XYZ file of C-alpha atoms in Angstrom:
356
model
C -3.416 16.257 -24.148
C -1.529 12.952 -24.234
C -1.908 12.573 -20.451
C -5.658 13.167 -20.729
C -5.953 10.571 -23.474
C -3.938 8.055 -21.462
C -6.106 8.745 -18.423
C -9.317 8.129 -20.373
C -7.918 4.900 -21.847
C -6.767 3.735 -18.416
C -10.153 4.378 -16.788
C -11.982 2.715 -19.686
C -9.838 -0.396 -19.246
C -10.427 -0.219 -15.491
C -14.209 -0.082 -15.925
C -14.088 -3.096 -18.277
C -11.998 -4.942 -15.712
C -14.482 -4.079 -12.958
C -17.409 -5.364 -15.039
C -15.605 -8.631 -15.800
C -14.685 -9.089 -12.130
C -18.287 -8.403 -11.089
C -19.534 -11.006 -13.544
C -17.112 -13.507 -11.969
C -18.270 -12.559 -8.431
C -14.723 -11.706 -7.390
C -14.343 -10.277 -3.888
C -13.369 -6.611 -4.018
C -14.198 -6.724 -7.737
C -14.225 -2.935 -8.096
C -10.616 -2.783 -6.882
C -9.135 -6.074 -8.100
C -10.771 -6.104 -11.530
C -9.415 -2.725 -12.673
C -6.013 -3.498 -11.150
C -5.629 -6.710 -13.147
C -7.068 -5.284 -16.379
C -4.872 -2.175 -16.384
C -1.801 -4.217 -15.383
C -2.318 -6.654 -18.268
C -2.855 -3.742 -20.668
C 0.399 -2.166 -19.498
C 2.292 -5.421 -19.954
C 0.949 -5.629 -23.514
C 2.436 -2.237 -24.267
C -0.575 0.062 -23.780
C 0.521 3.279 -22.093
C -1.589 3.634 -18.947
C -1.480 6.556 -16.572
C -3.542 8.378 -13.948
C -2.739 12.080 -13.640
C -1.686 13.356 -10.196
C -4.803 15.530 -9.933
C -7.169 12.665 -10.683
C -5.194 10.355 -8.404
C -5.491 12.780 -5.499
C -9.204 13.242 -6.164
C -9.612 9.475 -5.923
C -7.617 9.311 -2.704
C -9.693 12.104 -1.209
C -13.043 10.495 -2.069
C -11.953 7.059 -0.852
C -10.645 8.682 2.338
C -13.977 10.379 2.979
C -15.794 7.093 2.377
C -13.546 5.158 4.755
C -13.531 7.874 7.415
C -17.306 7.735 7.632
C -17.001 4.100 8.780
C -14.947 5.003 11.872
C -17.092 5.000 15.004
C -16.758 5.237 18.805
C -15.503 1.636 19.003
C -12.375 2.730 17.146
C -11.670 5.398 19.778
C -12.065 2.893 22.615
C -9.752 0.436 20.859
C -6.973 3.043 20.648
C -6.046 2.275 24.261
C -4.836 -1.139 23.055
C -2.912 0.138 20.036
C 0.482 0.719 21.762
C 0.888 -3.007 22.489
C 0.295 -3.923 18.861
C 2.532 -1.082 17.668
C 5.400 -2.265 19.854
C 5.210 -5.724 18.287
C 4.856 -4.165 14.826
C 8.008 -2.155 15.479
C 9.949 -5.339 16.210
C 8.513 -6.979 13.069
C 9.543 -3.997 10.927
C 13.057 -4.012 12.361
C 13.789 -7.701 11.783
C 12.010 -8.351 8.458
C 14.746 -6.879 6.189
C 17.463 -8.640 8.187
C 15.723 -12.013 7.913
C 15.297 -11.342 4.202
C 18.988 -10.500 3.884
C 19.881 -13.827 5.480
C 17.286 -16.044 3.733
C 16.676 -14.618 0.248
C 20.275 -15.023 -1.086
C 20.058 -18.701 -0.080
C 16.995 -19.156 -2.285
C 17.470 -16.664 -5.122
C 20.340 -14.989 -7.019
C 20.319 -11.845 -4.846
C 23.257 -10.240 -3.127
C 22.913 -9.297 0.538
C 22.177 -5.602 0.007
C 19.572 -6.276 -2.678
C 17.898 -8.897 -0.484
C 17.747 -6.444 2.425
C 16.075 -3.733 0.337
C 13.727 -6.176 -1.432
C 12.472 -7.468 1.926
C 11.663 -3.992 3.233
C 7.843 -3.911 3.517
C 7.244 -0.527 1.896
C 8.876 2.878 1.351
C 9.598 2.245 -2.346
C 10.969 5.741 -3.045
C 13.569 5.401 -0.282
C 14.414 1.841 -1.366
C 15.073 3.054 -4.938
C 17.254 5.899 -3.674
C 19.302 3.492 -1.577
C 19.558 1.007 -4.455
C 20.964 3.819 -6.602
C 23.520 4.767 -3.970
C 24.596 1.122 -3.676
C 24.878 0.696 -7.482
C 22.103 -1.919 -7.498
C 19.373 -2.424 -10.083
C 16.990 0.544 -10.231
C 14.148 -1.303 -11.956
C 13.995 -4.480 -9.877
C 12.704 -2.783 -6.675
C 9.816 -1.291 -8.680
C 8.954 -4.653 -10.246
C 9.133 -6.491 -6.915
C 7.013 -3.866 -5.146
C 4.422 -4.015 -7.946
C 4.232 -7.807 -7.691
C 3.847 -7.621 -3.911
C 1.074 -5.038 -4.059
C -0.842 -6.848 -6.800
C -0.511 -10.221 -5.057
C -1.836 -8.878 -1.764
C -4.658 -6.973 -3.486
C -5.862 -10.229 -5.043
C -4.974 -12.803 -2.402
C -6.206 -11.153 0.817
C -9.865 -10.750 -0.268
C -9.856 -14.242 -1.826
C -8.376 -15.762 1.337
C -10.923 -13.951 3.499
C -13.780 -15.161 1.322
C -12.430 -18.713 1.420
C -12.330 -18.456 5.215
C -16.046 -17.680 5.220
C -16.048 -13.884 5.426
C -18.639 -12.007 3.421
C -16.596 -9.789 1.100
C -18.562 -7.520 -1.194
C -17.506 -6.080 -4.539
C -16.512 -2.701 -3.118
C -16.711 -0.438 -0.103
C -19.596 -0.972 2.345
C -22.686 1.029 1.484
C -23.955 3.565 4.003
C -27.552 3.596 5.170
C -27.803 7.365 4.755
C -26.306 9.541 2.016
C -24.977 12.944 3.057
C -26.366 16.036 1.420
C -24.228 17.611 -1.261
C -23.664 20.582 1.036
C -21.987 18.336 3.608
C -20.091 16.420 0.944
C -18.659 19.639 -0.484
C -17.814 20.949 2.999
C -15.930 17.751 3.823
C -14.097 17.874 0.499
C -13.075 21.465 1.212
C -11.873 20.513 4.688
C -9.814 17.607 3.343
C -8.303 19.771 0.602
C -7.244 22.294 3.254
C -5.817 19.634 5.578
C -3.881 17.685 2.948
C -1.035 20.244 2.522
C -0.545 20.252 6.290
C -0.138 16.481 6.364
C 2.179 16.736 3.362
C 4.268 19.311 5.219
C 4.446 16.869 8.147
C 5.792 14.324 5.605
C 3.060 11.797 6.337
C 2.479 9.174 3.624
C -0.661 9.416 1.454
C -1.583 12.858 2.870
C -4.671 13.304 0.689
C -6.099 9.919 1.666
C -5.373 10.502 5.352
C -6.887 13.999 5.162
C -10.126 12.541 3.821
C -10.204 9.904 6.548
C -9.517 12.421 9.326
C -12.117 14.931 8.152
C -14.865 12.335 7.678
C -14.059 10.550 10.939
C -14.088 13.844 12.862
C -17.445 15.000 11.468
C -19.031 11.615 12.146
C -17.618 11.163 15.650
C -18.759 14.694 16.492
C -22.241 13.793 15.149
C -22.128 16.668 12.697
C -23.241 14.253 9.998
C -24.209 10.595 9.843
C -24.296 10.093 6.101
C -21.756 8.847 3.585
C -20.807 9.772 0.054
C -23.241 8.812 -2.703
C -22.576 5.153 -3.448
C -21.828 5.722 -7.127
C -19.162 8.265 -6.198
C -17.488 6.064 -3.577
C -17.468 2.945 -5.745
C -16.334 4.948 -8.779
C -13.370 6.211 -6.761
C -12.581 2.584 -5.912
C -12.392 1.721 -9.633
C -10.002 4.644 -10.014
C -7.824 3.288 -7.194
C -7.759 -0.166 -8.764
C -6.745 1.348 -12.088
C -3.978 3.265 -10.298
C -2.587 0.013 -8.873
C -2.536 -1.445 -12.382
C -0.543 1.484 -13.779
C 2.455 0.261 -11.774
C 2.954 -2.264 -14.586
C 2.919 0.349 -17.362
C 6.154 0.223 -19.328
C 7.052 -3.137 -17.846
C 7.597 -6.034 -20.250
C 6.451 -9.622 -19.847
C 10.109 -10.614 -19.789
C 10.820 -8.314 -16.845
C 7.791 -9.706 -15.031
C 8.784 -13.322 -15.667
C 12.365 -12.567 -14.623
C 11.250 -11.226 -11.226
C 7.987 -13.131 -10.626
C 9.496 -15.974 -8.592
C 11.540 -13.508 -6.541
C 8.515 -11.281 -5.989
C 6.264 -14.136 -4.876
C 9.000 -15.538 -2.636
C 9.357 -12.197 -0.889
C 5.553 -11.916 -0.586
C 5.461 -15.316 1.140
C 8.376 -14.363 3.416
C 7.078 -10.960 4.484
C 3.444 -12.109 4.750
C 4.462 -15.182 6.756
C 6.391 -13.021 9.213
C 3.440 -10.618 9.439
C 1.066 -13.486 10.298
C 3.551 -14.941 12.775
C 3.691 -11.614 14.651
C 0.049 -10.576 14.178
C -1.456 -13.594 15.934
C 0.272 -13.019 19.301
C -0.148 -9.251 18.905
C -3.916 -9.670 18.569
C -4.009 -12.056 21.533
C -1.967 -9.822 23.825
C -3.607 -6.520 22.833
C -7.157 -7.831 22.589
C -7.604 -6.288 19.134
C -9.534 -8.223 16.454
C -7.239 -10.552 14.537
C -8.411 -9.244 11.147
C -7.483 -5.679 12.154
C -3.988 -6.715 13.224
C -3.396 -8.943 10.193
C -4.234 -6.094 7.805
C -2.269 -3.590 9.879
C 0.807 -5.826 9.792
C 0.401 -6.861 6.121
C 3.347 -5.819 3.902
C 1.093 -4.131 1.356
C 0.724 -0.507 0.332
C -0.815 1.831 2.882
C -3.600 3.027 0.598
C -4.545 -0.457 -0.618
C -4.613 -2.057 2.825
C -6.809 0.721 4.222
C -9.292 0.173 1.393
C -9.223 -3.607 1.874
C -9.695 -3.142 5.629
C -12.784 -1.004 5.101
C -14.241 -3.525 2.636
C -13.593 -6.431 5.027
C -15.185 -4.724 8.020
C -11.904 -4.154 9.862
C -11.086 -0.930 11.710
C -9.562 1.349 9.041
C -8.267 3.774 11.657
C -6.041 1.102 13.235
C -4.875 -0.190 9.843
C -4.015 3.343 8.689
C -2.164 4.185 11.900
C -0.278 0.862 11.833
C 0.958 1.384 8.278
C 2.003 4.986 8.958
C 3.881 3.823 12.070
C 5.574 1.018 10.121
C 6.733 3.431 7.401
C 8.217 5.751 10.018
C 10.145 2.878 11.616
C 11.188 1.564 8.205
C 12.554 4.974 7.197
C 14.829 4.888 10.238
C 15.906 1.294 9.550
C 16.744 1.966 5.898
C 18.567 5.197 6.661
C 20.722 3.558 9.352
C 21.475 0.651 7.036
C 22.506 3.002 4.229
C 24.738 4.947 6.622
C 26.437 1.744 7.740
C 27.017 0.541 4.152
C 28.331 3.917 3.002
C 30.877 3.982 5.819
C 32.063 0.521 4.849
C 32.187 1.466 1.159
C 34.194 4.600 1.886
C 36.890 2.470 3.497
C 36.881 -0.174 0.765
C 36.599 2.098 -2.288
C 38.308 5.283 -1.094
C 35.145 7.261 -1.758
C 34.731 6.044 -5.381
C 31.828 3.974 -6.666
C 30.786 2.554 -10.048
C 27.892 3.902 -12.021
C 24.473 2.426 -11.092
C 23.029 -0.232 -13.356
C 19.793 0.504 -15.194
C 18.465 -3.018 -14.610
């Protein structure tokens, strides 16, 4: 009952945030507005939460909406993906190492903490490694939350400043699918999601929705999209979910890590831009697609932003999945190396992990 009440409160705050953002003509208002409103509420001590079932429903609906935007041009562009992926692989490999070298020179971080903080994603694995290295368990969460929120707000604003037409939410389809087709696609995505989860792919419910919708549209089985109110409502839910990352966090914790978080955002985003420009030139892919694919933001958020900005969501999704796979290998190898060194230095003993 408490979870239901928290969910209702969270969505109410998210809707208020969306309305305020719309009144201010913010780009991606239906995502950014709820994210900011729910985050501020959480920092003020309001318990915000989205239940796993509701979260997955939102992912599924957003996935179906985004998948319906994937057309034949995306299939043709796949021939150029390997070039961009190769460059992305190099970027993913060197980013934590550059962070390990640079961040301790700017901020009070030790080398291991700087390495993990600079990893562009895979928060659950980063926390597990921080625990094993007796590092702070709360700081990675705070830093990741700052990074995701900053990119959610800054990328649409930067695109609008550059002259792009960024609407308040996902693009509206010209034709709405019948409820029969909508329900059939939902059923297909629900069936596919456990398979993707078994394959250990990130965001399996979101990816299932994208794959099912893209397949039915590319096969010309349907040409319509979800009802607009349903797609945009799911976007408000996703924005509210982003904001819940700040639930239970205090203003003091945010202030303590804000400079570090923004510094790491600048570092990782700068490296992403530095690699994305030549990758787009060499591969022939649109620069906006590559920039969003290389961005150090969350997979789900960047796919949504890509769809709203008219980029190819299939490339952005594939790029972020590929990056997470490479990053998992990088982090695991790094942890193995550190543990071997620690075993020699500490004779197999280690201190208890700090809580913060």
